[in-house]
Coordinates of C-alpha atoms in Angstrom, one line a residue:
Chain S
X1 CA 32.0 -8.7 19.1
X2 CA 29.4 -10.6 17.7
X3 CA 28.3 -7.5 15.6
X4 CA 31.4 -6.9 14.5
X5 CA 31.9 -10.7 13.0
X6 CA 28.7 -10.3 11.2
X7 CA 29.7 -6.8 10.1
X8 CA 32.7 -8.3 8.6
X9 CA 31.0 -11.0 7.1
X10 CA 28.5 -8.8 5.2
X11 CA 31.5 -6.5 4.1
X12 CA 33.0 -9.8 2.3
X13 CA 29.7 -10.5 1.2
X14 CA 29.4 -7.2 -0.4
X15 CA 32.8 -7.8 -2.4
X16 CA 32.1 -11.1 -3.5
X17 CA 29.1 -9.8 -5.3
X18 CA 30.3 -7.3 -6.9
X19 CA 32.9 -9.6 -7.7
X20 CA 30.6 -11.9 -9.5
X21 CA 29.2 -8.9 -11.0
X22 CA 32.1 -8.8 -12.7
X23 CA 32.4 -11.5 -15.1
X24 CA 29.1 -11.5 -15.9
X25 CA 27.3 -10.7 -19.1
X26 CA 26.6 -7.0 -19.9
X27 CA 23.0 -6.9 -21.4
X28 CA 23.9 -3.6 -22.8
X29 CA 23.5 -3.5 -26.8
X30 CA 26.2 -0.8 -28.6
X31 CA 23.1 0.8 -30.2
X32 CA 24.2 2.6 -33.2
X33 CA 26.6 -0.1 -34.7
X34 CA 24.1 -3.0 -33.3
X35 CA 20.4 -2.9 -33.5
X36 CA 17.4 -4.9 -31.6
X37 CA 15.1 -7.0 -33.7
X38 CA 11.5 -5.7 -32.5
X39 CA 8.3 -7.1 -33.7
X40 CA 6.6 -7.1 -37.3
X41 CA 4.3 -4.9 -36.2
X42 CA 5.8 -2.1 -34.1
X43 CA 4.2 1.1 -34.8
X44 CA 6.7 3.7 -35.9
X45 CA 7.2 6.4 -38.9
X46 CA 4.5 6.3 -41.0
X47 CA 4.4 5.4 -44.7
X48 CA 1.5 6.2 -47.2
X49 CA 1.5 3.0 -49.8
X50 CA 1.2 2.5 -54.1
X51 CA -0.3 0.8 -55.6
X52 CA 1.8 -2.0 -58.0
X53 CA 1.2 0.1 -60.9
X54 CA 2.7 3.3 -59.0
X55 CA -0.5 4.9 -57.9
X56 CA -1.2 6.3 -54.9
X57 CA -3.4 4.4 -52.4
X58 CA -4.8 7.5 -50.5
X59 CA -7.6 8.7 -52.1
X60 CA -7.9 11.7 -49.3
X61 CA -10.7 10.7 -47.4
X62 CA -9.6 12.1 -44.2
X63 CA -10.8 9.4 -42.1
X64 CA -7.5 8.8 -40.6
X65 CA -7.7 12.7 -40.0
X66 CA -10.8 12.0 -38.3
X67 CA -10.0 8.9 -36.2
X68 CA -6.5 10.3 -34.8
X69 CA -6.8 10.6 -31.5
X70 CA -3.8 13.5 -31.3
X71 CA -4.7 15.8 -33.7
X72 CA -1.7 14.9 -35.7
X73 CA -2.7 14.3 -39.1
X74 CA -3.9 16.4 -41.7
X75 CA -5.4 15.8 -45.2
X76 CA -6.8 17.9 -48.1
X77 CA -8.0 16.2 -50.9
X78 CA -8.5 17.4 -54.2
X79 CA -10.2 15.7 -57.2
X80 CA -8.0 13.8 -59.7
X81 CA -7.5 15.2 -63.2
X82 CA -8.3 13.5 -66.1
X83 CA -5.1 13.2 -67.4
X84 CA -2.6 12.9 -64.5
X85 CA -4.6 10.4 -62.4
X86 CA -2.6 9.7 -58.9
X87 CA -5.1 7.8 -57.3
X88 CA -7.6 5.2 -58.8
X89 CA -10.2 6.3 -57.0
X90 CA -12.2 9.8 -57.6
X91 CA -9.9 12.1 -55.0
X92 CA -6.3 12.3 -53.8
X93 CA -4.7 13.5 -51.3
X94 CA -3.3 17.2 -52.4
X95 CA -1.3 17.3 -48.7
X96 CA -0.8 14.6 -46.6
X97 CA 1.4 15.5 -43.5
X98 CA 1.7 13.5 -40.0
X99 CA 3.1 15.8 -37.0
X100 CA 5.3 13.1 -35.7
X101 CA 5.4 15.2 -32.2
X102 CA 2.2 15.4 -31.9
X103 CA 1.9 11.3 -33.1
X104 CA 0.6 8.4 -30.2
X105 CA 1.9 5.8 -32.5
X106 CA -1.6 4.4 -31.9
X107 CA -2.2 2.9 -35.0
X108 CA -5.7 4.2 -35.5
X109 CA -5.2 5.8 -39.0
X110 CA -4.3 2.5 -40.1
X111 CA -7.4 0.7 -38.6
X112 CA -9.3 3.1 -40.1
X113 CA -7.4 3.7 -43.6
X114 CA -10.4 2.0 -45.9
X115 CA -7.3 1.2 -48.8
X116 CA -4.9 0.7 -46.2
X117 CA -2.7 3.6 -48.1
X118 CA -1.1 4.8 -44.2
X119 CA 0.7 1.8 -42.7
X120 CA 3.5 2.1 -39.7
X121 CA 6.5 0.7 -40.4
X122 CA 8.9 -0.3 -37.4
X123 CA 11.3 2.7 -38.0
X124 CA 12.3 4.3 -35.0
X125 CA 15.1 6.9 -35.8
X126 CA 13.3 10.0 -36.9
X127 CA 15.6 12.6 -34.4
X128 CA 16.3 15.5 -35.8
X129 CA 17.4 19.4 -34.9
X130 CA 13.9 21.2 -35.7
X131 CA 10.5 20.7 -34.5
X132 CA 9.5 22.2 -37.9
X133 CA 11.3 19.0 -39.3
X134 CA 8.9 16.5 -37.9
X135 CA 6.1 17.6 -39.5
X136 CA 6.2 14.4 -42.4
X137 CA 4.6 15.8 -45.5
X138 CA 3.7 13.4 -48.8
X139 CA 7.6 14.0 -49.7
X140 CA 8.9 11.8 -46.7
X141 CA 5.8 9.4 -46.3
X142 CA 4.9 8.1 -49.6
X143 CA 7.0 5.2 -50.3
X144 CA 9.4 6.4 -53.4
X145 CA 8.1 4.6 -56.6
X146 CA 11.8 3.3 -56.9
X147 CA 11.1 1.1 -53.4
X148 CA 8.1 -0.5 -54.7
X149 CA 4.0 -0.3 -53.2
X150 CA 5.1 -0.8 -49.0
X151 CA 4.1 -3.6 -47.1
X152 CA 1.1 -3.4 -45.1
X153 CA 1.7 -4.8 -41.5
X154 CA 0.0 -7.7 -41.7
X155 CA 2.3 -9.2 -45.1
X156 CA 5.3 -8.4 -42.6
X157 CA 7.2 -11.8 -41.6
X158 CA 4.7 -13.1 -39.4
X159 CA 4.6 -13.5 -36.0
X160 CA 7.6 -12.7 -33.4
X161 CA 10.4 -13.3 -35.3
X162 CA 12.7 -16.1 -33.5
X163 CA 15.9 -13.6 -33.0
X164 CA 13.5 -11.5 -31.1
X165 CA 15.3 -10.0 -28.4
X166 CA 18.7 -10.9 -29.8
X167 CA 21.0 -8.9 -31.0
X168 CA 21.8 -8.4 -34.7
X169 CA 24.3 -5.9 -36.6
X170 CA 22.7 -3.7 -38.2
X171 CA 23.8 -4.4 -41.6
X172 CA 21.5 -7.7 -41.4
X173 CA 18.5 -5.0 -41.1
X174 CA 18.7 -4.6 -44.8
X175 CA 17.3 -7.8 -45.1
X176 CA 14.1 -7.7 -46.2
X177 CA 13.1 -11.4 -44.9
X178 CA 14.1 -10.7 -41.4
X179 CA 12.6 -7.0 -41.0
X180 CA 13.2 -4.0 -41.9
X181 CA 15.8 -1.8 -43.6
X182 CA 16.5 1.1 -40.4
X183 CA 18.1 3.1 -42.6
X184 CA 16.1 3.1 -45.3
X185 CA 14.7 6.9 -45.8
X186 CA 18.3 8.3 -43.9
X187 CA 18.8 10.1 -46.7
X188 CA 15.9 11.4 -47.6
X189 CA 15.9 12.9 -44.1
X190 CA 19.0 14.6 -44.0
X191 CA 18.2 16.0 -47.3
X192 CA 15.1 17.1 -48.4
X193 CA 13.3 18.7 -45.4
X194 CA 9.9 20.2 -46.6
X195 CA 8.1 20.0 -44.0
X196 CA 5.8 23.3 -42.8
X197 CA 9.4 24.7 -41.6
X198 CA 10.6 24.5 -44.7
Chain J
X1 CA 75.8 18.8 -12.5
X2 CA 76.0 15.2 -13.8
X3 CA 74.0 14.4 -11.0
X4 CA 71.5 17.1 -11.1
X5 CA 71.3 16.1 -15.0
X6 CA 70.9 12.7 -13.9
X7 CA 68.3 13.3 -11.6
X8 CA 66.4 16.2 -13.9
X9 CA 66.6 12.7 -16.4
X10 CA 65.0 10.4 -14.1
X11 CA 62.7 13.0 -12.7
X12 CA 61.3 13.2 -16.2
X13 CA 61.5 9.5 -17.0
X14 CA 59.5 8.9 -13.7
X15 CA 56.9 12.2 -14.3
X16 CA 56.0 10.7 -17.8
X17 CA 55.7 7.1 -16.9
X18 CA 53.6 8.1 -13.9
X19 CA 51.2 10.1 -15.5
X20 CA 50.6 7.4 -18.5
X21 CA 49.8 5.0 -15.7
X22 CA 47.7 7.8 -14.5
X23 CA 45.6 8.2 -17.4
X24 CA 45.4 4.5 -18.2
X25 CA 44.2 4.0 -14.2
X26 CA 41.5 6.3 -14.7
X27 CA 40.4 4.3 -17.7
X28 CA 41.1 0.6 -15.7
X29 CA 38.6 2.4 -12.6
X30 CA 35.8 3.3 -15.1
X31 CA 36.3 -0.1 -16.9
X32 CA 36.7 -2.2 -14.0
X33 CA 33.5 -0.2 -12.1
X34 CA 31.7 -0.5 -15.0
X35 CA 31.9 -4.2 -15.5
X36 CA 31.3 -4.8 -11.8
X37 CA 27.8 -2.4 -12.2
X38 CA 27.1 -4.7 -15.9
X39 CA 27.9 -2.0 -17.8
X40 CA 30.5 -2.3 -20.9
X41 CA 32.3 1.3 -20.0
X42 CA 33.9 3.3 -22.1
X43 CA 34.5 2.2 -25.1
X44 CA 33.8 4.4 -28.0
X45 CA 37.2 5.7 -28.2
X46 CA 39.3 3.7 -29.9
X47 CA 39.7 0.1 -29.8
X48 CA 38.3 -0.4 -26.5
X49 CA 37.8 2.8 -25.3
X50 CA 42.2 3.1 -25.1
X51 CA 42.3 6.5 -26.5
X52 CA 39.7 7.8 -23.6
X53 CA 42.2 9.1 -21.5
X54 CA 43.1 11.4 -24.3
X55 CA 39.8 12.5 -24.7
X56 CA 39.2 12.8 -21.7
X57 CA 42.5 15.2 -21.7
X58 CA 41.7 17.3 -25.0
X59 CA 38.2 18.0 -23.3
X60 CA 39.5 19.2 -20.0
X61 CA 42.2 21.7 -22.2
X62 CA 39.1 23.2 -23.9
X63 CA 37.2 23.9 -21.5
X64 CA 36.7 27.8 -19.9
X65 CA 39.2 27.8 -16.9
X66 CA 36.8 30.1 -14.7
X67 CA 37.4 31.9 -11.4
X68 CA 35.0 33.0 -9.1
X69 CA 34.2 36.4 -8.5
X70 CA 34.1 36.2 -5.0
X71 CA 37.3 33.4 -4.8
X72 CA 40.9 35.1 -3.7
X73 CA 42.3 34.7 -6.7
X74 CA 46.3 33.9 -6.2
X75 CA 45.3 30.9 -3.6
X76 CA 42.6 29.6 -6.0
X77 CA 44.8 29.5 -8.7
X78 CA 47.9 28.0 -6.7
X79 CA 46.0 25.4 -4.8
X80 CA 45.8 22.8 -7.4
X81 CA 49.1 23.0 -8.3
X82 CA 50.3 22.3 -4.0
X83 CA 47.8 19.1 -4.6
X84 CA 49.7 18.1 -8.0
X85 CA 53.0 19.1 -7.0
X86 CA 52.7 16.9 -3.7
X87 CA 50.8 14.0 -5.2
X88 CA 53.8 14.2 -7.7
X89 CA 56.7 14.6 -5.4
X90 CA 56.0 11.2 -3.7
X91 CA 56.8 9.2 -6.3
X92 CA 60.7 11.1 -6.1
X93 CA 61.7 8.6 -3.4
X94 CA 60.0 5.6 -4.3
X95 CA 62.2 3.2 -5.4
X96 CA 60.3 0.9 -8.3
X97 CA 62.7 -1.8 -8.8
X98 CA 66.3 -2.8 -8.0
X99 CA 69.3 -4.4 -10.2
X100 CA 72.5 -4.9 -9.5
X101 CA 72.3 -2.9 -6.3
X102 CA 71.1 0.1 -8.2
X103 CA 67.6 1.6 -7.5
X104 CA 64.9 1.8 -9.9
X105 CA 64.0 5.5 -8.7
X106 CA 64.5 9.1 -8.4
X107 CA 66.4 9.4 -5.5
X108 CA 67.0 6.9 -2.3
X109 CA 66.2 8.5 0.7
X110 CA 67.3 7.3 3.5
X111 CA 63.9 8.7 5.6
X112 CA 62.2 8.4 2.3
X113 CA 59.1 6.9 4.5
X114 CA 58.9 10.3 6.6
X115 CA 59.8 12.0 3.5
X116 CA 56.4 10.6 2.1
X117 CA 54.3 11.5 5.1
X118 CA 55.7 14.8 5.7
X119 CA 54.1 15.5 1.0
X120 CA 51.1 14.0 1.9
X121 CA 50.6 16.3 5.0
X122 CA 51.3 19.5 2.7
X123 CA 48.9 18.0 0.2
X124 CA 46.0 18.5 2.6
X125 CA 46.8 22.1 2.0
X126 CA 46.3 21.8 -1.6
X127 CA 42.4 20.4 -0.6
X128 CA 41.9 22.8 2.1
X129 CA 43.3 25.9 0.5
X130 CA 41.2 25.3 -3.1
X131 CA 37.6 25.3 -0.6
X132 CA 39.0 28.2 1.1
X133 CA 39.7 30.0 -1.5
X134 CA 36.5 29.2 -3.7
X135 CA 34.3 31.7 -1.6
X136 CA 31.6 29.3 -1.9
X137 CA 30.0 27.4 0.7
X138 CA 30.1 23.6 -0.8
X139 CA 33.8 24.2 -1.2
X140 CA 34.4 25.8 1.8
X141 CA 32.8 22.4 3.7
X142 CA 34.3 20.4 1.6
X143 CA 37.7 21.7 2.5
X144 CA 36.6 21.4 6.2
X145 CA 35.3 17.9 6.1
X146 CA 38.8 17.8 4.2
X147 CA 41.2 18.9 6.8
X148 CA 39.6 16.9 9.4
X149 CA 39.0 13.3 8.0
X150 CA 42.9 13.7 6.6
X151 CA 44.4 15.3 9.5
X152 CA 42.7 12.4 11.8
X153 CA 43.0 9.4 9.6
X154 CA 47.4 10.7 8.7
X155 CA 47.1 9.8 12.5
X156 CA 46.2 6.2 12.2
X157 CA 48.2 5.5 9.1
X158 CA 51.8 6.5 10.7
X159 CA 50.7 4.6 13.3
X160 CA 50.2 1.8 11.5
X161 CA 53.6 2.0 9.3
X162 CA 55.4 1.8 12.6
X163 CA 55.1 -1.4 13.0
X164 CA 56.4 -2.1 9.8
X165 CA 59.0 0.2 10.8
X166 CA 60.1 -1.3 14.0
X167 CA 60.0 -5.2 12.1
X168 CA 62.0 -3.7 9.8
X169 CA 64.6 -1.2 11.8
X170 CA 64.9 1.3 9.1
X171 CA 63.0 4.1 7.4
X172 CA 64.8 3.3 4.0
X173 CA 62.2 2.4 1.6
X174 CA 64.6 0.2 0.0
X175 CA 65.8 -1.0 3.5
X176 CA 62.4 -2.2 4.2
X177 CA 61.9 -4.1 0.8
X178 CA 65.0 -5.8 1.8
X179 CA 64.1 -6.8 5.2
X180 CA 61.0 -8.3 3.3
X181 CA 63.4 -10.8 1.7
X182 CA 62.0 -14.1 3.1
X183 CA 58.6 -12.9 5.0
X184 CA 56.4 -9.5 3.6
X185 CA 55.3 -7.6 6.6
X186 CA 52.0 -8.5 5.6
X187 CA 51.7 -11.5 7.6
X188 CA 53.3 -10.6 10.4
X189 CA 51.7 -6.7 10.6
X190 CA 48.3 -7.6 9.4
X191 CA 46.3 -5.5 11.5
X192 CA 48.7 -2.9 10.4
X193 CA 47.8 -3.6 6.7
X194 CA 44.2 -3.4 7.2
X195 CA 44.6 0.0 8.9
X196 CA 47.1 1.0 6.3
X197 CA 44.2 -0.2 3.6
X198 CA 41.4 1.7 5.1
X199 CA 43.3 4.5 6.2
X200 CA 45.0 5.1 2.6
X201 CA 41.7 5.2 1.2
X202 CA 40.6 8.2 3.7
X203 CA 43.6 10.0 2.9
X204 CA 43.2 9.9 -1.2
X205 CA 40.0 10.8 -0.4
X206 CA 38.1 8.3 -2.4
X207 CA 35.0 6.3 -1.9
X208 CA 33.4 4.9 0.6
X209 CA 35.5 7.5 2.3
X210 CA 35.1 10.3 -0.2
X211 CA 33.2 13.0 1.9
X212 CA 35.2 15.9 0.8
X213 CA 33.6 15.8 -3.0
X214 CA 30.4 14.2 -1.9
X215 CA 28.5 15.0 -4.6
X216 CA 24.9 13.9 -3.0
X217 CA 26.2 16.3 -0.4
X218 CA 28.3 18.8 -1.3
X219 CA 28.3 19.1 -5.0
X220 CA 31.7 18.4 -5.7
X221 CA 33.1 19.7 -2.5
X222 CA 36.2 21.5 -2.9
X223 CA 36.7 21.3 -6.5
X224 CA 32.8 22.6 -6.9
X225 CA 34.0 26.1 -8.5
X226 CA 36.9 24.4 -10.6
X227 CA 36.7 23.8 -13.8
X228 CA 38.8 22.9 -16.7
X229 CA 42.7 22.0 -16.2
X230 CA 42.9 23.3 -12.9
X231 CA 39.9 20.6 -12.5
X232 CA 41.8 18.4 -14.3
X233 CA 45.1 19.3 -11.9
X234 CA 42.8 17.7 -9.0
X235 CA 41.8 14.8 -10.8
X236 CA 45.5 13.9 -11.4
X237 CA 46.6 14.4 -8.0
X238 CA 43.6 12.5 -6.9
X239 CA 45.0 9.3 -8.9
X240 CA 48.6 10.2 -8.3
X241 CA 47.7 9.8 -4.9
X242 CA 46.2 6.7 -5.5
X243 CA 49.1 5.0 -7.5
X244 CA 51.1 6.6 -4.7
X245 CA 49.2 5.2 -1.9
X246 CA 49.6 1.6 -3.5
X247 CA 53.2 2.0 -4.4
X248 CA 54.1 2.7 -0.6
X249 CA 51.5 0.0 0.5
X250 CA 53.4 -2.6 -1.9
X251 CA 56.9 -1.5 -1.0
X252 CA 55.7 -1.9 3.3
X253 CA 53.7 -4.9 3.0
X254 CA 54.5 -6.8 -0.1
X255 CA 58.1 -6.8 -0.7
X256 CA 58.3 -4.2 -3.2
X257 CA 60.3 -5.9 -6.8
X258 CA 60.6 -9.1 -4.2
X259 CA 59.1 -11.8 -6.5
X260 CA 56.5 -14.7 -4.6
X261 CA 56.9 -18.1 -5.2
X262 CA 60.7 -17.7 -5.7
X263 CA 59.8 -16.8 -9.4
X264 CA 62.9 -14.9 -9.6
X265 CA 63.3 -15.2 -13.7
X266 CA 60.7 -12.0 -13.9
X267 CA 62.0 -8.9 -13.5
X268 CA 61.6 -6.7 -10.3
X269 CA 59.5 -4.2 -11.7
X270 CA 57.1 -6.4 -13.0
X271 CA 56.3 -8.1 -9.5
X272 CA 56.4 -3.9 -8.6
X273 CA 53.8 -3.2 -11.0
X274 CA 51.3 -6.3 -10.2
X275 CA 51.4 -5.5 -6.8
X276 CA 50.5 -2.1 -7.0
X277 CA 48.2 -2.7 -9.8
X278 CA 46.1 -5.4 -7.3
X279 CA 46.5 -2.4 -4.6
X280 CA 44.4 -0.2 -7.0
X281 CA 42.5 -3.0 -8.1
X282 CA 41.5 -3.2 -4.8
X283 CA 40.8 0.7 -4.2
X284 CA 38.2 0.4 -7.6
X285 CA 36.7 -2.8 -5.7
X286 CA 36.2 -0.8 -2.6
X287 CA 34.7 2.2 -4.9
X288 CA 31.8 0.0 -6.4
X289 CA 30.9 -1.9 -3.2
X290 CA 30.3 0.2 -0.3
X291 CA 28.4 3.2 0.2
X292 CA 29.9 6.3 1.3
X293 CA 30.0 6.7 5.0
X294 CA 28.1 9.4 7.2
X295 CA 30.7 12.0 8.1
X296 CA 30.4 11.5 12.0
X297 CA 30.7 8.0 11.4
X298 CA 33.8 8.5 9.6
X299 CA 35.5 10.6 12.1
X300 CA 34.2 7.9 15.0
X301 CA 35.6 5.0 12.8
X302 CA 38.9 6.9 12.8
X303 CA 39.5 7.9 16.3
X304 CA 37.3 5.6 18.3
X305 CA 38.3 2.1 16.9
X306 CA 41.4 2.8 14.0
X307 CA 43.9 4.8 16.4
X308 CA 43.2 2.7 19.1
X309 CA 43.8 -0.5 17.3
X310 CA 46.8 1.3 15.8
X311 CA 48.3 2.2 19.1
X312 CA 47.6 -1.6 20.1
X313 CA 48.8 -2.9 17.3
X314 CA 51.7 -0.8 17.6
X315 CA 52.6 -2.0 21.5
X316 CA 52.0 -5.1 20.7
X317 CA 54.7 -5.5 17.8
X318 CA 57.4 -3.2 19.4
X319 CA 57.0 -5.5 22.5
X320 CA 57.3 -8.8 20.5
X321 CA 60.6 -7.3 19.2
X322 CA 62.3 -5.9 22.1
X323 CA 61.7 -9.7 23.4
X324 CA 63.4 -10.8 20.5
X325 CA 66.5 -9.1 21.3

């Protein structure tokens, strides 16, 4: 009998939590229509930076090549002519691609990018249908000279931003001051693919 | 002919508003279990989530209707159809509301309570007939652990509307909302009502009590090789069974369209339509809080404790009455 009382009880117990449950607040976040804030300097697609006057910063030096722990990167350099300088310095880089597959999302290209030309940004949404199409060549990664010289991580708003963790919409992402534009370079991905797939 | 008409009218009527509340019950259970596991459900469909049921429907009509190789093919095909057609039939003698004397309802049977039993019984064919007939051994248990969890707990559920019976001296549906005028049989049958609660859930087959599609166990028991609309005929008669079950279980223990709190100014159906919506309420709670059962415990449940507290149960009211008189 006794069993059976405390059998009972738990049953009731059982209810009246998922009771509660039930008014509570769902944590979940409607991802596509509402997007979380993350931090200035989450690592995510890369982006090769200008200059202000419009020229390259990679002078194709391969040392991110070098220090990337994956494999993923690869650079050929090729002197700069005369008359169609791209980069200030002696060399540029002829290919730049970043296997994103392949990518760690270590940061170590930047650490060891000596013009800081390769920067992650905090985008995030790089799915697509072909592997081919992950393979980021100069077309996708340099900054467009229309979106001006890309910020390096550390000129980012600084420090955790206070609506960390909240939710915003994600028009609000188009805010520069607040982050980051998440659909910046969407159409530049559904469009031009050129990766080594073609 | 005017009444056949009449009744072919209703019929309809009753078939279209049955299977709306179908299709919105399915979306309430998904909503309601999702809130309770701090999930927002569906809701991508439409302004929250409404048009899922739709979706839901489209998808099912598109999808390959396959048959087994090794499944005999005429029972396979006509075993969803006994479950749908059963699960549908109920709901021809349940009266909804009442005005002016008149029934809200297909027909008023005067045994409309045995008339209800004796569908539910054939629907158990419907189960066991679509595992038979899969040739496949998930089914085929499924369709076993079927027949003997419904044929066993039937047992304790007409024992338990007895006493409801007896309180009531009649098998009229309406006849028993009536007698519910001033006191629902809840209070004075409630060991009845909580054998008629467990017991209802066995018999539609849904959790904790849902061993015949266990999926941890058996896939999806007997409607394992189904797929498409004749999965979807399943999943209707599933929740027609379910409204069913709480439409019988409001009309025996809550007063039917009797309205609480002498509240009389609301219409009948409306006090219909709470009740059996906080019957399936209830069924959704169940769903989310308990685990499913282990089968031997299940059938132990049923004939070790709920029959014999039926019977009891039983005694004890029909003796309290024949004092009475």
């Amino acid at each position: 009998m006794r069993t059976f009382v405390a059998g009972v009880i738990a049953l009731l117990q059982g209810f009246l939590t998922t009771f509660s449950f039930f008014f509570k607040k769902k944590p979940t976040i409607a991802y596509p229509t509402i997007k979380k804030q993350h931090a200035p300097r989450f690592h995510g697609l890369h982006e090769l930076r200008r200059y202000e006057d419009g020229k390259e910063r990679c002078i194709g030096c391969e040392l991110c090549a070098i220090a990337c722990p994956a494999n993923a990167i690869t650079v050929i350099g090729a002197e700069n002519a005369p008359d169609d300088r791209r980069s200030p310095g002696e060399r540029y880089a002829a290919r730049y691609e970043i296997d994103e597959l392949r990518c760690i999302f270590c940061g170590l290209c930047e650490e060891a990018c000596p013009t800081d030309a390769i920067v992650l940004t905090p985008r995030f949404e790089m799915s697509d249908y072909r592997r081919g199409s992950f393979v980021y060549a100069k077309d996708r990664l340099l900054v467009p000279p229309e979106a001006g010289v890309g910020r390096p991580p550390d000129e980012r708003p600084n420090g955790i931003p206070a609506d960390l963790g909240s939710v915003i919409e994600q028009k609000s992402t188009v805010d520069i001051e607040t982050g980051y534009d998440a659909t910046w370079r969407g159409g530049i991905l559904k469009t031009d693919r050129k990766g080594l797939a073609g | 002919m005017d009444v056949l008409l009449l009744a072919l009218i209703k019929s309809l009527f009753v078939l279209f508003v049955v299977v709306t509340t179908f299709a919105y019950a399915m979306l309430f259970e998904r909503k309601i279990m999702a809130w309770m596991q701090l999930r927002p459900g569906p809701n991508r469909v439409g302004p929250w989530g409404l048009m899922q049921p739709a979706a839901d429907a489209a998808k099912m009509l598109f999808k390959e209707d396959l048959t087994p190789n090794t499944a005999d093919p005429l029972i396979y095909k006509l075993a969803p159809w006994i479950s749908l057609a059963t699960a549908m039939g109920v709901f021809a003698v349940i009266p909804f509301s009442e005005s002016g004397g008149t029934l809200w309802g297909v027909g008023d049977v005067n045994a409309g309570i045995l008339f209800i039993f004796a569908l539910t019984s054939i629907g158990v064919y419907g189960i066991s007939l679509a595992g038979w007939s899969s040739g496949s051994k998930f089914p085929l248990l499924g369709s076993v652990r079927a027949t003997a969890q419904m044929i066993s707990y039937e047992l304790s559920m007409t024992m338990s509307v007895v006493g409801v019976l007896i309180l009531a001296g009649t098998t009229s549906l309406a006849g028993i909302v009536h007698a519910q005028n001033s006191l629902w049989f809840v209070l004075p049958q409630f060991v009845g009502f909580a054998i008629y609660l467990t017991t209802a859930v066995a018999e539609t087959n849904r959790a904790p009590f849902d061993l015949v599609e266990a999926e941890t166990e058996l896939v999806g028991g007997f409607h394992t090789e189904y797929s498409g609309l004749r999965f979807g005929l399943f999943f209707i008669a599933e929740y027609l069974n379910m409204i069913a079950v709480a439409c019988v279980g409001t009309l025996l223990f809550f007063g039917g369209w009797n309205p609480l709190f002498g509240l009389t100014f609301i219409p009948g159906i409306i006090w219909f339509v709470l009740k059996a919506g906080a019957f399936i309420f209830m069924y959704i709670w169940l769903r989310t809080t308990l685990p499913r059962l282990r089968y031997d415990r299940l059938m132990n449940f049923g004939w070790k404790f709920l029959l014999p507290v039926a019977t009891l149960n039983l005694m004890v009211t029909a003796a309290i009455v024949a004092v009475e008189h």
